[in-house]
Amino acid sequence: MLPLPALEQAQKDFVNYQGAGMSIIEMSHRGKHYDAVHQAALAAVREVLSVPEDYDVLLLQGGATMQFAMIPMNFIKAGTTAEYVHTGEWAKKAIGDGKKVGATRITWSGESEGFKRMPSPDEIKAGSDAAYVHLCGNETIGGIEYQDFPQLGDVPVVVDMSSHIGSRDIPWDRIDMVYAGAQKNMGPAGLGVVIAKKSFIASANADLPAYLSYQRHAAADSLYNTPPVFAIYMMKLTLDWVRENGGIDGMKALAAARSQAVYAAIDNSGGWYNCPVDRASRSKMNVVWRLPSEDLEKKFIAEATAAGFNGLKGHRSVGGCRASMYNAMPVEGAEKLAQFMADFQRANA
Ligand SMILES: *Cc1c(COP(=O)(O)O)cnc(C)c1O
């Protein structure tokens, strides 16, 4: 979901952007109108996410998936190894691309436990040859989220925050790079946001094809080539809405209220609904649960869809049910879902 005010503003501006006589998607990305949008978008990311001065904000194409490849290309050097924490489907994809590029090691894996939890910070250890440690902050499919991030000193920590960026504080003293596909919590598809310490970017391999080089993008203020202008403009409007709704503190409160409503429906069901993840790792963005049988799950999803609850089917790789509740979703939607769950249980248990 995107905030309705952002969609309405975009609709109003779409054909004739601020009296310019053309749409934002028709203009030169080097003209004054787009430049103002670009700078405002970069500034909004900095302000909303409290990005420190010594970090660069990059706006790139290719979503989060492009970063799975760019990170190892930029940061694995001869004699170093990239460390990955394996916590589920998205971590696995990052690992797969890392392996194709250079030396990698799995630092910690939740596979044998069925990916039901995130490691605690002290379970994550990096070798002396580590190029970086990569974590997936919130496993969108598995429904697990770090409550706390490890402090690894000199080893750079890189976090895929695609599905929870903008919903919580980012401990910049522990994290050297954050990246996210914008489309879950910050805007439409087509944009990847990378926020990385300048010194980390300065340490990257420089001899790369232009688009794949963080240094190239940082030096050009994310205007090395034509940026995804419409997605950037929409992200700016989305972040304006975040600012007007209490910033990160406001989003934290909404995420807590939404997720508590649905977890309460699960916890109050006497085990009829079952959340397969450890309590301490429960995601505030993606709540997953099972019903007593697959037939009941099918029935639940069919009736929920008919009642106007969309997208509750769990990812095809894991089954079950999942409610993805990003920033723009009203708390009321989660409360209605919780009520629907209680009613469905009463009718079917
Ligand atoms: C959705 C998602 C991705 C993939 O994002 P794309 O922008 O589609 O490449 C990667 N990581 C996580 C955690 C995600 O939720």
mmCIF file of C-alpha atoms and ligand atoms in Angstrom:
data_model
loop_
_atom_site.group_PDB
_atom_site.id
_atom_site.type_symbol
_atom_site.label_atom_id
_atom_site.label_comp_id
_atom_site.label_asym_id
_atom_site.label_seq_id
_atom_site.Cartn_x
_atom_site.Cartn_y
_atom_site.Cartn_z
ATOM 1 C CA MET A 1 0.000 0.000 0.000
ATOM 2 C CA LEU A 2 1.036 3.572 -0.632
ATOM 3 C CA PRO A 3 -0.421 6.531 1.267
ATOM 4 C CA LEU A 4 -3.546 7.885 -0.418
ATOM 5 C CA PRO A 5 -2.355 11.529 -0.149
ATOM 6 C CA ALA A 6 0.797 10.567 -2.098
ATOM 7 C CA LEU A 7 -1.249 8.891 -4.829
ATOM 8 C CA GLU A 8 -3.609 11.845 -5.038
ATOM 9 C CA GLN A 9 -0.782 14.368 -5.234
ATOM 10 C CA ALA A 10 0.806 12.345 -8.046
ATOM 11 C CA GLN A 11 -2.512 12.208 -9.863
ATOM 12 C CA LYS A 12 -2.903 15.962 -9.588
ATOM 13 C CA ASP A 13 0.633 16.609 -10.826
ATOM 14 C CA PHE A 14 0.763 13.899 -13.446
ATOM 15 C CA VAL A 15 -0.160 15.614 -16.707
ATOM 16 C CA ASN A 16 1.119 19.107 -16.030
ATOM 17 C CA TYR A 17 3.806 19.073 -13.368
ATOM 18 C CA GLN A 18 3.578 22.300 -11.339
ATOM 19 C CA GLY A 19 2.615 24.335 -14.380
ATOM 20 C CA ALA A 20 5.626 23.175 -16.418
ATOM 21 C CA GLY A 21 3.374 22.179 -19.336
ATOM 22 C CA MET A 22 4.522 18.571 -19.259
ATOM 23 C CA SER A 23 4.601 15.524 -17.029
ATOM 24 C CA ILE A 24 7.452 14.702 -14.674
ATOM 25 C CA ILE A 25 7.998 11.574 -16.777
ATOM 26 C CA GLU A 26 8.473 13.666 -19.933
ATOM 27 C CA MET A 27 11.089 16.052 -18.603
ATOM 28 C CA SER A 28 14.843 15.996 -18.809
ATOM 29 C CA HIS A 29 16.350 14.482 -15.697
ATOM 30 C CA ARG A 30 18.894 17.305 -15.873
ATOM 31 C CA GLY A 31 16.321 20.106 -15.863
ATOM 32 C CA LYS A 32 15.417 22.313 -12.918
ATOM 33 C CA HIS A 33 12.068 20.687 -12.100
ATOM 34 C CA TYR A 34 13.411 17.170 -11.853
ATOM 35 C CA ASP A 35 16.548 18.327 -10.110
ATOM 36 C CA ALA A 36 14.444 19.842 -7.332
ATOM 37 C CA VAL A 37 12.550 16.527 -6.970
ATOM 38 C CA HIS A 38 15.789 14.538 -6.927
ATOM 39 C CA GLN A 39 17.409 16.693 -4.253
ATOM 40 C CA ALA A 40 14.221 16.732 -2.174
ATOM 41 C CA ALA A 41 13.992 12.929 -2.387
ATOM 42 C CA LEU A 42 17.599 12.516 -1.241
ATOM 43 C CA ALA A 43 17.009 15.002 1.583
ATOM 44 C CA ALA A 44 13.803 13.219 2.629
ATOM 45 C CA VAL A 45 15.615 9.866 2.896
ATOM 46 C CA ARG A 46 18.287 11.538 5.031
ATOM 47 C CA GLU A 47 15.817 13.274 7.274
ATOM 48 C CA VAL A 48 13.306 10.468 7.776
ATOM 49 C CA LEU A 49 15.936 7.782 8.340
ATOM 50 C CA SER A 50 18.296 10.059 10.345
ATOM 51 C CA VAL A 51 21.156 9.222 7.971
ATOM 52 C CA PRO A 52 24.488 10.504 9.327
ATOM 53 C CA GLU A 53 26.534 13.011 7.295
ATOM 54 C CA ASP A 54 29.264 10.503 6.555
ATOM 55 C CA TYR A 55 26.875 8.214 4.617
ATOM 56 C CA ASP A 56 25.899 8.539 0.966
ATOM 57 C CA VAL A 57 22.333 7.974 -0.217
ATOM 58 C CA LEU A 58 22.145 6.356 -3.670
ATOM 59 C CA LEU A 59 19.014 5.951 -5.775
ATOM 60 C CA LEU A 60 19.483 3.068 -8.209
ATOM 61 C CA GLN A 61 17.552 0.795 -10.503
ATOM 62 C CA GLY A 62 17.297 -2.968 -10.250
ATOM 63 C CA GLY A 63 15.562 -3.099 -6.869
ATOM 64 C CA ALA A 64 17.074 -5.042 -4.014
ATOM 65 C CA THR A 65 17.990 -7.945 -6.275
ATOM 66 C CA MET A 66 20.566 -5.855 -8.133
ATOM 67 C CA GLN A 67 22.234 -5.254 -4.772
ATOM 68 C CA PHE A 68 22.649 -9.001 -4.228
ATOM 69 C CA ALA A 69 25.199 -8.827 -7.064
ATOM 70 C CA MET A 70 26.575 -5.300 -6.625
ATOM 71 C CA ILE A 71 27.562 -5.806 -2.996
ATOM 72 C CA PRO A 72 29.969 -8.715 -3.633
ATOM 73 C CA MET A 73 31.243 -7.117 -6.858
ATOM 74 C CA ASN A 74 32.136 -3.946 -5.024
ATOM 75 C CA PHE A 75 33.418 -5.335 -1.757
ATOM 76 C CA ILE A 76 34.902 -8.829 -2.119
ATOM 77 C CA LYS A 77 38.642 -8.420 -2.765
ATOM 78 C CA ALA A 78 41.431 -10.924 -3.289
ATOM 79 C CA GLY A 79 42.006 -12.755 -0.008
ATOM 80 C CA THR A 80 38.756 -11.639 1.608
ATOM 81 C CA THR A 81 35.557 -13.583 2.145
ATOM 82 C CA ALA A 82 32.009 -12.302 2.317
ATOM 83 C CA GLU A 83 30.106 -13.576 5.335
ATOM 84 C CA TYR A 84 26.366 -14.231 5.118
ATOM 85 C CA VAL A 85 23.813 -14.894 7.788
ATOM 86 C CA HIS A 86 21.303 -17.368 6.370
ATOM 87 C CA THR A 87 17.844 -16.643 7.710
ATOM 88 C CA GLY A 88 15.488 -17.621 4.882
ATOM 89 C CA GLU A 89 14.401 -17.055 1.299
ATOM 90 C CA TRP A 90 15.844 -13.569 0.813
ATOM 91 C CA ALA A 91 19.127 -14.267 2.549
ATOM 92 C CA LYS A 92 19.418 -17.341 0.309
ATOM 93 C CA LYS A 93 19.086 -15.235 -2.829
ATOM 94 C CA ALA A 94 21.752 -12.819 -1.618
ATOM 95 C CA ILE A 95 24.042 -15.756 -0.816
ATOM 96 C CA GLY A 96 23.441 -17.305 -4.242
ATOM 97 C CA ASP A 97 24.615 -14.178 -6.026
ATOM 98 C CA GLY A 98 27.497 -13.644 -3.614
ATOM 99 C CA LYS A 99 28.826 -17.128 -4.367
ATOM 100 C CA LYS A 100 28.839 -16.420 -8.097
ATOM 101 C CA VAL A 101 31.020 -13.371 -7.574
ATOM 102 C CA GLY A 102 33.616 -14.424 -5.017
ATOM 103 C CA ALA A 103 34.519 -16.228 -1.819
ATOM 104 C CA THR A 104 31.629 -16.499 0.621
ATOM 105 C CA ARG A 105 30.983 -18.186 3.956
ATOM 106 C CA ILE A 106 27.776 -18.839 5.873
ATOM 107 C CA THR A 107 28.381 -17.315 9.274
ATOM 108 C CA TRP A 108 25.165 -18.560 10.851
ATOM 109 C CA SER A 109 22.257 -20.501 9.452
ATOM 110 C CA GLY A 110 18.731 -21.008 10.756
ATOM 111 C CA GLU A 111 18.043 -23.732 8.193
ATOM 112 C CA SER A 112 18.219 -26.704 10.584
ATOM 113 C CA GLU A 113 15.690 -24.965 12.859
ATOM 114 C CA GLY A 114 13.321 -24.257 9.968
ATOM 115 C CA PHE A 115 14.190 -20.542 9.850
ATOM 116 C CA LYS A 116 12.021 -19.833 12.854
ATOM 117 C CA ARG A 117 14.226 -17.172 14.374
ATOM 118 C CA MET A 118 16.902 -14.570 13.779
ATOM 119 C CA PRO A 119 20.242 -15.143 15.501
ATOM 120 C CA SER A 120 20.938 -13.046 18.566
ATOM 121 C CA PRO A 121 23.660 -10.440 17.964
ATOM 122 C CA ASP A 122 26.281 -12.473 19.849
ATOM 123 C CA GLU A 123 25.737 -15.515 17.601
ATOM 124 C CA ILE A 124 27.073 -13.556 14.635
ATOM 125 C CA LYS A 125 30.839 -13.690 14.430
ATOM 126 C CA ALA A 126 33.014 -12.539 11.574
ATOM 127 C CA GLY A 127 36.359 -13.972 10.523
ATOM 128 C CA SER A 128 39.450 -11.784 10.321
ATOM 129 C CA ASP A 129 39.318 -11.997 6.507
ATOM 130 C CA ALA A 130 35.686 -10.839 6.306
ATOM 131 C CA ALA A 131 34.904 -8.375 3.527
ATOM 132 C CA TYR A 132 31.540 -7.702 5.159
ATOM 133 C CA VAL A 133 28.753 -9.480 7.005
ATOM 134 C CA HIS A 134 25.433 -9.526 5.171
ATOM 135 C CA LEU A 135 22.121 -9.796 7.004
ATOM 136 C CA CYS A 136 18.530 -9.730 5.871
ATOM 137 C CA GLY A 137 16.874 -7.488 8.476
ATOM 138 C CA ASN A 138 13.360 -8.770 7.932
ATOM 139 C CA GLU A 139 12.624 -12.038 6.152
ATOM 140 C CA THR A 140 9.489 -11.034 4.290
ATOM 141 C CA ILE A 141 8.426 -14.602 3.493
ATOM 142 C CA GLY A 142 9.380 -16.289 6.772
ATOM 143 C CA GLY A 143 8.026 -13.469 8.955
ATOM 144 C CA ILE A 144 11.098 -13.053 11.164
ATOM 145 C CA GLU A 145 12.816 -9.774 12.013
ATOM 146 C CA TYR A 146 15.889 -8.749 13.978
ATOM 147 C CA GLN A 147 14.987 -6.830 17.092
ATOM 148 C CA ASP A 148 18.637 -5.921 17.560
ATOM 149 C CA PHE A 149 21.645 -5.811 15.238
ATOM 150 C CA PRO A 150 25.150 -7.104 15.962
ATOM 151 C CA GLN A 151 28.046 -4.798 16.766
ATOM 152 C CA LEU A 152 30.957 -6.136 14.727
ATOM 153 C CA GLY A 153 33.524 -3.400 15.151
ATOM 154 C CA ASP A 154 35.731 -3.100 12.088
ATOM 155 C CA VAL A 155 33.853 -5.571 9.904
ATOM 156 C CA PRO A 156 31.289 -3.743 7.751
ATOM 157 C CA VAL A 157 27.703 -4.819 8.333
ATOM 158 C CA VAL A 158 25.384 -4.726 5.291
ATOM 159 C CA VAL A 159 21.636 -5.108 5.821
ATOM 160 C CA ASP A 160 18.849 -5.827 3.339
ATOM 161 C CA MET A 161 16.020 -3.753 4.829
ATOM 162 C CA SER A 162 13.678 -4.058 1.843
ATOM 163 C CA SER A 163 10.637 -5.016 3.850
ATOM 164 C CA HIS A 164 11.082 -2.950 7.019
ATOM 165 C CA ILE A 165 12.981 0.189 6.061
ATOM 166 C CA GLY A 166 11.117 3.225 7.315
ATOM 167 C CA SER A 167 9.333 1.278 10.045
ATOM 168 C CA ARG A 168 12.008 1.459 12.758
ATOM 169 C CA ASP A 169 15.176 3.220 13.841
ATOM 170 C CA ILE A 170 18.403 2.221 12.109
ATOM 171 C CA PRO A 171 21.397 1.860 14.468
ATOM 172 C CA TRP A 172 23.898 3.627 12.221
ATOM 173 C CA ASP A 173 26.698 3.072 14.733
ATOM 174 C CA ARG A 174 26.511 -0.668 13.864
ATOM 175 C CA ILE A 175 25.532 -0.646 10.218
ATOM 176 C CA ASP A 176 27.728 0.384 7.297
ATOM 177 C CA MET A 177 25.254 -0.132 4.511
ATOM 178 C CA VAL A 178 21.511 -0.515 4.212
ATOM 179 C CA TYR A 179 19.693 -1.282 1.002
ATOM 180 C CA ALA A 180 16.085 -1.772 -0.001
ATOM 181 C CA GLY A 181 13.836 -2.196 -2.974
ATOM 182 C CA ALA A 182 11.547 0.810 -2.489
ATOM 183 C CA GLN A 183 8.297 -0.924 -3.332
ATOM 184 C CA LYS A 184 7.387 -2.408 0.020
ATOM 185 C CA ASN A 185 7.630 0.508 2.403
ATOM 186 C CA MET A 186 8.833 3.591 0.539
ATOM 187 C CA GLY A 187 7.248 3.940 -2.871
ATOM 188 C CA PRO A 188 6.596 2.143 -6.136
ATOM 189 C CA ALA A 189 8.701 -0.541 -7.806
ATOM 190 C CA GLY A 190 11.628 0.436 -9.979
ATOM 191 C CA LEU A 191 13.875 1.978 -7.383
ATOM 192 C CA GLY A 192 16.570 0.629 -5.105
ATOM 193 C CA VAL A 193 17.759 2.740 -2.212
ATOM 194 C CA VAL A 194 21.314 2.266 -0.948
ATOM 195 C CA ILE A 195 22.658 4.099 2.079
ATOM 196 C CA ALA A 196 26.319 3.450 2.749
ATOM 197 C CA LYS A 197 29.157 4.912 4.732
ATOM 198 C CA LYS A 198 31.332 7.084 2.490
ATOM 199 C CA SER A 199 34.483 5.345 3.709
ATOM 200 C CA PHE A 200 32.961 1.952 2.838
ATOM 201 C CA ILE A 201 32.140 3.157 -0.676
ATOM 202 C CA ALA A 202 35.640 4.607 -0.968
ATOM 203 C CA SER A 203 37.037 1.142 -0.179
ATOM 204 C CA ALA A 204 35.074 -0.542 -3.014
ATOM 205 C CA ASN A 205 36.584 -2.103 -6.097
ATOM 206 C CA ALA A 206 36.781 0.714 -8.645
ATOM 207 C CA ASP A 207 37.358 -1.346 -11.761
ATOM 208 C CA LEU A 208 33.761 -2.281 -12.478
ATOM 209 C CA PRO A 209 31.307 -1.648 -15.312
ATOM 210 C CA ALA A 210 29.957 1.849 -14.704
ATOM 211 C CA TYR A 211 26.459 1.060 -13.524
ATOM 212 C CA LEU A 212 27.715 -1.545 -11.054
ATOM 213 C CA SER A 213 30.077 0.827 -9.275
ATOM 214 C CA TYR A 214 28.873 2.520 -6.093
ATOM 215 C CA GLN A 215 31.679 5.024 -6.467
ATOM 216 C CA ARG A 216 30.347 6.051 -9.870
ATOM 217 C CA HIS A 217 26.846 6.676 -8.520
ATOM 218 C CA ALA A 218 28.065 8.436 -5.393
ATOM 219 C CA ALA A 219 30.283 10.789 -7.418
ATOM 220 C CA ALA A 220 27.346 11.670 -9.688
ATOM 221 C CA ASP A 221 24.782 12.152 -6.905
ATOM 222 C CA SER A 222 22.765 9.244 -8.377
ATOM 223 C CA LEU A 223 22.555 11.017 -11.746
ATOM 224 C CA TYR A 224 25.248 9.032 -13.537
ATOM 225 C CA ASN A 225 22.594 7.904 -16.007
ATOM 226 C CA THR A 226 18.861 8.503 -16.251
ATOM 227 C CA PRO A 227 17.389 7.686 -12.858
ATOM 228 C CA PRO A 228 13.906 6.166 -12.379
ATOM 229 C CA VAL A 229 12.385 9.634 -12.088
ATOM 230 C CA PHE A 230 8.785 8.697 -11.442
ATOM 231 C CA ALA A 231 9.635 6.168 -8.752
ATOM 232 C CA ILE A 232 11.906 8.720 -7.063
ATOM 233 C CA TYR A 233 9.171 11.359 -7.206
ATOM 234 C CA MET A 234 6.671 8.906 -5.664
ATOM 235 C CA MET A 235 9.135 7.968 -2.946
ATOM 236 C CA LYS A 236 9.503 11.644 -2.081
ATOM 237 C CA LEU A 237 5.719 12.001 -1.765
ATOM 238 C CA THR A 238 5.578 8.825 0.348
ATOM 239 C CA LEU A 239 8.287 10.134 2.670
ATOM 240 C CA ASP A 240 6.466 13.481 2.926
ATOM 241 C CA TRP A 241 3.512 11.497 4.235
ATOM 242 C CA VAL A 242 5.779 9.666 6.712
ATOM 243 C CA ARG A 243 7.084 13.037 7.952
ATOM 244 C CA GLU A 244 3.562 14.395 8.338
ATOM 245 C CA ASN A 245 2.581 11.305 10.308
ATOM 246 C CA GLY A 246 5.196 11.435 13.018
ATOM 247 C CA GLY A 247 8.256 10.238 11.099
ATOM 248 C CA ILE A 248 9.861 6.997 12.220
ATOM 249 C CA ASP A 249 8.315 7.261 15.694
ATOM 250 C CA GLY A 250 4.896 7.490 14.082
ATOM 251 C CA MET A 251 5.619 4.517 11.802
ATOM 252 C CA LYS A 252 6.946 2.477 14.742
ATOM 253 C CA ALA A 253 3.744 3.042 16.666
ATOM 254 C CA LEU A 254 1.615 2.038 13.669
ATOM 255 C CA ALA A 255 3.685 -1.095 13.035
ATOM 256 C CA ALA A 256 3.413 -2.113 16.689
ATOM 257 C CA ALA A 257 -0.350 -1.575 16.773
ATOM 258 C CA ARG A 258 -1.021 -3.419 13.511
ATOM 259 C CA SER A 259 1.170 -6.407 14.298
ATOM 260 C CA GLN A 260 -0.051 -6.686 17.902
ATOM 261 C CA ALA A 261 -3.635 -6.867 16.676
ATOM 262 C CA VAL A 262 -2.911 -9.831 14.400
ATOM 263 C CA TYR A 263 -0.541 -11.627 16.803
ATOM 264 C CA ALA A 264 -3.207 -11.280 19.506
ATOM 265 C CA ALA A 265 -5.717 -13.012 17.224
ATOM 266 C CA ILE A 266 -3.213 -15.864 16.840
ATOM 267 C CA ASP A 267 -2.256 -16.025 20.526
ATOM 268 C CA ASN A 268 -5.879 -15.898 21.683
ATOM 269 C CA SER A 269 -6.943 -18.752 19.422
ATOM 270 C CA GLY A 270 -5.821 -21.504 21.783
ATOM 271 C CA GLY A 271 -3.367 -22.813 19.204
ATOM 272 C CA TRP A 272 -5.915 -23.044 16.373
ATOM 273 C CA TYR A 273 -3.931 -20.397 14.537
ATOM 274 C CA ASN A 274 -0.261 -21.124 14.882
ATOM 275 C CA CYS A 275 2.573 -18.689 14.262
ATOM 276 C CA PRO A 276 5.593 -20.905 13.478
ATOM 277 C CA VAL A 277 8.253 -18.342 14.408
ATOM 278 C CA ASP A 278 9.850 -17.645 17.781
ATOM 279 C CA ARG A 279 8.183 -14.879 19.698
ATOM 280 C CA ALA A 280 11.404 -12.883 20.018
ATOM 281 C CA SER A 281 11.841 -12.842 16.225
ATOM 282 C CA ARG A 282 8.280 -12.006 15.219
ATOM 283 C CA SER A 283 8.166 -9.526 12.359
ATOM 284 C CA LYS A 284 6.142 -6.335 12.735
ATOM 285 C CA MET A 285 5.711 -6.107 8.963
ATOM 286 C CA ASN A 286 4.930 -9.662 7.852
ATOM 287 C CA VAL A 287 2.865 -11.824 10.167
ATOM 288 C CA VAL A 288 2.724 -15.507 9.217
ATOM 289 C CA TRP A 289 0.445 -18.202 10.570
ATOM 290 C CA ARG A 290 -0.950 -21.656 9.849
ATOM 291 C CA LEU A 291 -4.368 -23.192 10.359
ATOM 292 C CA PRO A 292 -5.001 -26.786 11.501
ATOM 293 C CA SER A 293 -5.100 -28.080 7.900
ATOM 294 C CA GLU A 294 -4.342 -26.986 4.351
ATOM 295 C CA ASP A 295 -8.010 -27.319 3.493
ATOM 296 C CA LEU A 296 -8.899 -24.844 6.225
ATOM 297 C CA GLU A 297 -6.167 -22.538 4.974
ATOM 298 C CA LYS A 298 -7.677 -22.605 1.493
ATOM 299 C CA LYS A 299 -11.125 -21.891 2.910
ATOM 300 C CA PHE A 300 -9.767 -19.123 5.124
ATOM 301 C CA ILE A 301 -8.037 -17.394 2.227
ATOM 302 C CA ALA A 302 -11.077 -17.720 -0.043
ATOM 303 C CA GLU A 303 -13.431 -16.260 2.555
ATOM 304 C CA ALA A 304 -10.975 -13.548 3.560
ATOM 305 C CA THR A 305 -10.555 -12.529 -0.087
ATOM 306 C CA ALA A 306 -14.323 -12.396 -0.510
ATOM 307 C CA ALA A 307 -14.486 -10.196 2.601
ATOM 308 C CA GLY A 308 -11.975 -7.743 1.057
ATOM 309 C CA PHE A 309 -8.711 -8.890 2.673
ATOM 310 C CA ASN A 310 -6.206 -9.185 -0.152
ATOM 311 C CA GLY A 311 -2.924 -11.033 -0.417
ATOM 312 C CA LEU A 312 -3.181 -13.232 2.675
ATOM 313 C CA LYS A 313 -1.846 -16.335 0.977
ATOM 314 C CA GLY A 314 1.607 -17.266 2.264
ATOM 315 C CA HIS A 315 4.460 -17.286 -0.238
ATOM 316 C CA ARG A 316 4.296 -20.285 -2.569
ATOM 317 C CA SER A 317 7.562 -21.604 -1.107
ATOM 318 C CA VAL A 318 6.200 -21.926 2.448
ATOM 319 C CA GLY A 319 2.386 -22.013 2.241
ATOM 320 C CA GLY A 320 0.123 -20.965 5.097
ATOM 321 C CA CYS A 321 -1.075 -17.399 5.546
ATOM 322 C CA ARG A 322 0.749 -14.097 5.690
ATOM 323 C CA ALA A 323 -0.376 -10.550 6.329
ATOM 324 C CA SER A 324 2.101 -8.001 4.958
ATOM 325 C CA MET A 325 1.342 -4.729 6.688
ATOM 326 C CA TYR A 326 3.527 -1.899 5.486
ATOM 327 C CA ASN A 327 3.642 1.726 6.619
ATOM 328 C CA ALA A 328 0.622 3.018 4.740
ATOM 329 C CA MET A 329 -1.742 0.335 5.979
ATOM 330 C CA PRO A 330 -4.201 1.739 8.538
ATOM 331 C CA VAL A 331 -4.314 0.076 11.979
ATOM 332 C CA GLU A 332 -8.029 -0.372 11.400
ATOM 333 C CA GLY A 333 -7.242 -2.837 8.587
ATOM 334 C CA ALA A 334 -5.260 -5.035 10.989
ATOM 335 C CA GLU A 335 -7.994 -4.840 13.612
ATOM 336 C CA LYS A 336 -10.592 -5.884 11.072
ATOM 337 C CA LEU A 337 -8.409 -8.800 10.025
ATOM 338 C CA ALA A 338 -8.060 -9.876 13.676
ATOM 339 C CA GLN A 339 -11.836 -9.766 14.032
ATOM 340 C CA PHE A 340 -12.271 -11.761 10.834
ATOM 341 C CA MET A 341 -9.836 -14.385 12.165
ATOM 342 C CA ALA A 342 -11.785 -14.742 15.407
ATOM 343 C CA ASP A 343 -15.083 -15.034 13.518
ATOM 344 C CA PHE A 344 -13.648 -17.606 11.120
ATOM 345 C CA GLN A 345 -12.353 -19.699 13.990
ATOM 346 C CA ARG A 346 -15.729 -19.623 15.719
ATOM 347 C CA ALA A 347 -17.436 -20.792 12.544
ATOM 348 C CA ASN A 348 -14.935 -23.504 11.638
ATOM 349 C CA ALA A 349 -13.236 -24.858 14.770
HETATM 350 C C1 LIG B 1 11.127 -7.988 -1.861
HETATM 351 C C2 LIG B 1 12.458 -8.242 -1.285
HETATM 352 C C3 LIG B 1 13.617 -8.290 -2.085
HETATM 353 C C4 LIG B 1 13.578 -8.176 -3.587
HETATM 354 O O1 LIG B 1 13.295 -6.895 -3.976
HETATM 355 P P1 LIG B 1 13.293 -6.490 -5.531
HETATM 356 O O2 LIG B 1 13.227 -5.000 -5.423
HETATM 357 O O3 LIG B 1 12.094 -7.113 -6.132
HETATM 358 O O4 LIG B 1 14.560 -6.953 -6.135
HETATM 359 C C5 LIG B 1 14.825 -8.501 -1.463
HETATM 360 N N1 LIG B 1 14.913 -8.633 -0.138
HETATM 361 C C6 LIG B 1 13.829 -8.600 0.655
HETATM 362 C C7 LIG B 1 13.992 -8.749 2.129
HETATM 363 C C8 LIG B 1 12.574 -8.399 0.103
HETATM 364 O O5 LIG B 1 11.496 -8.364 0.894
#
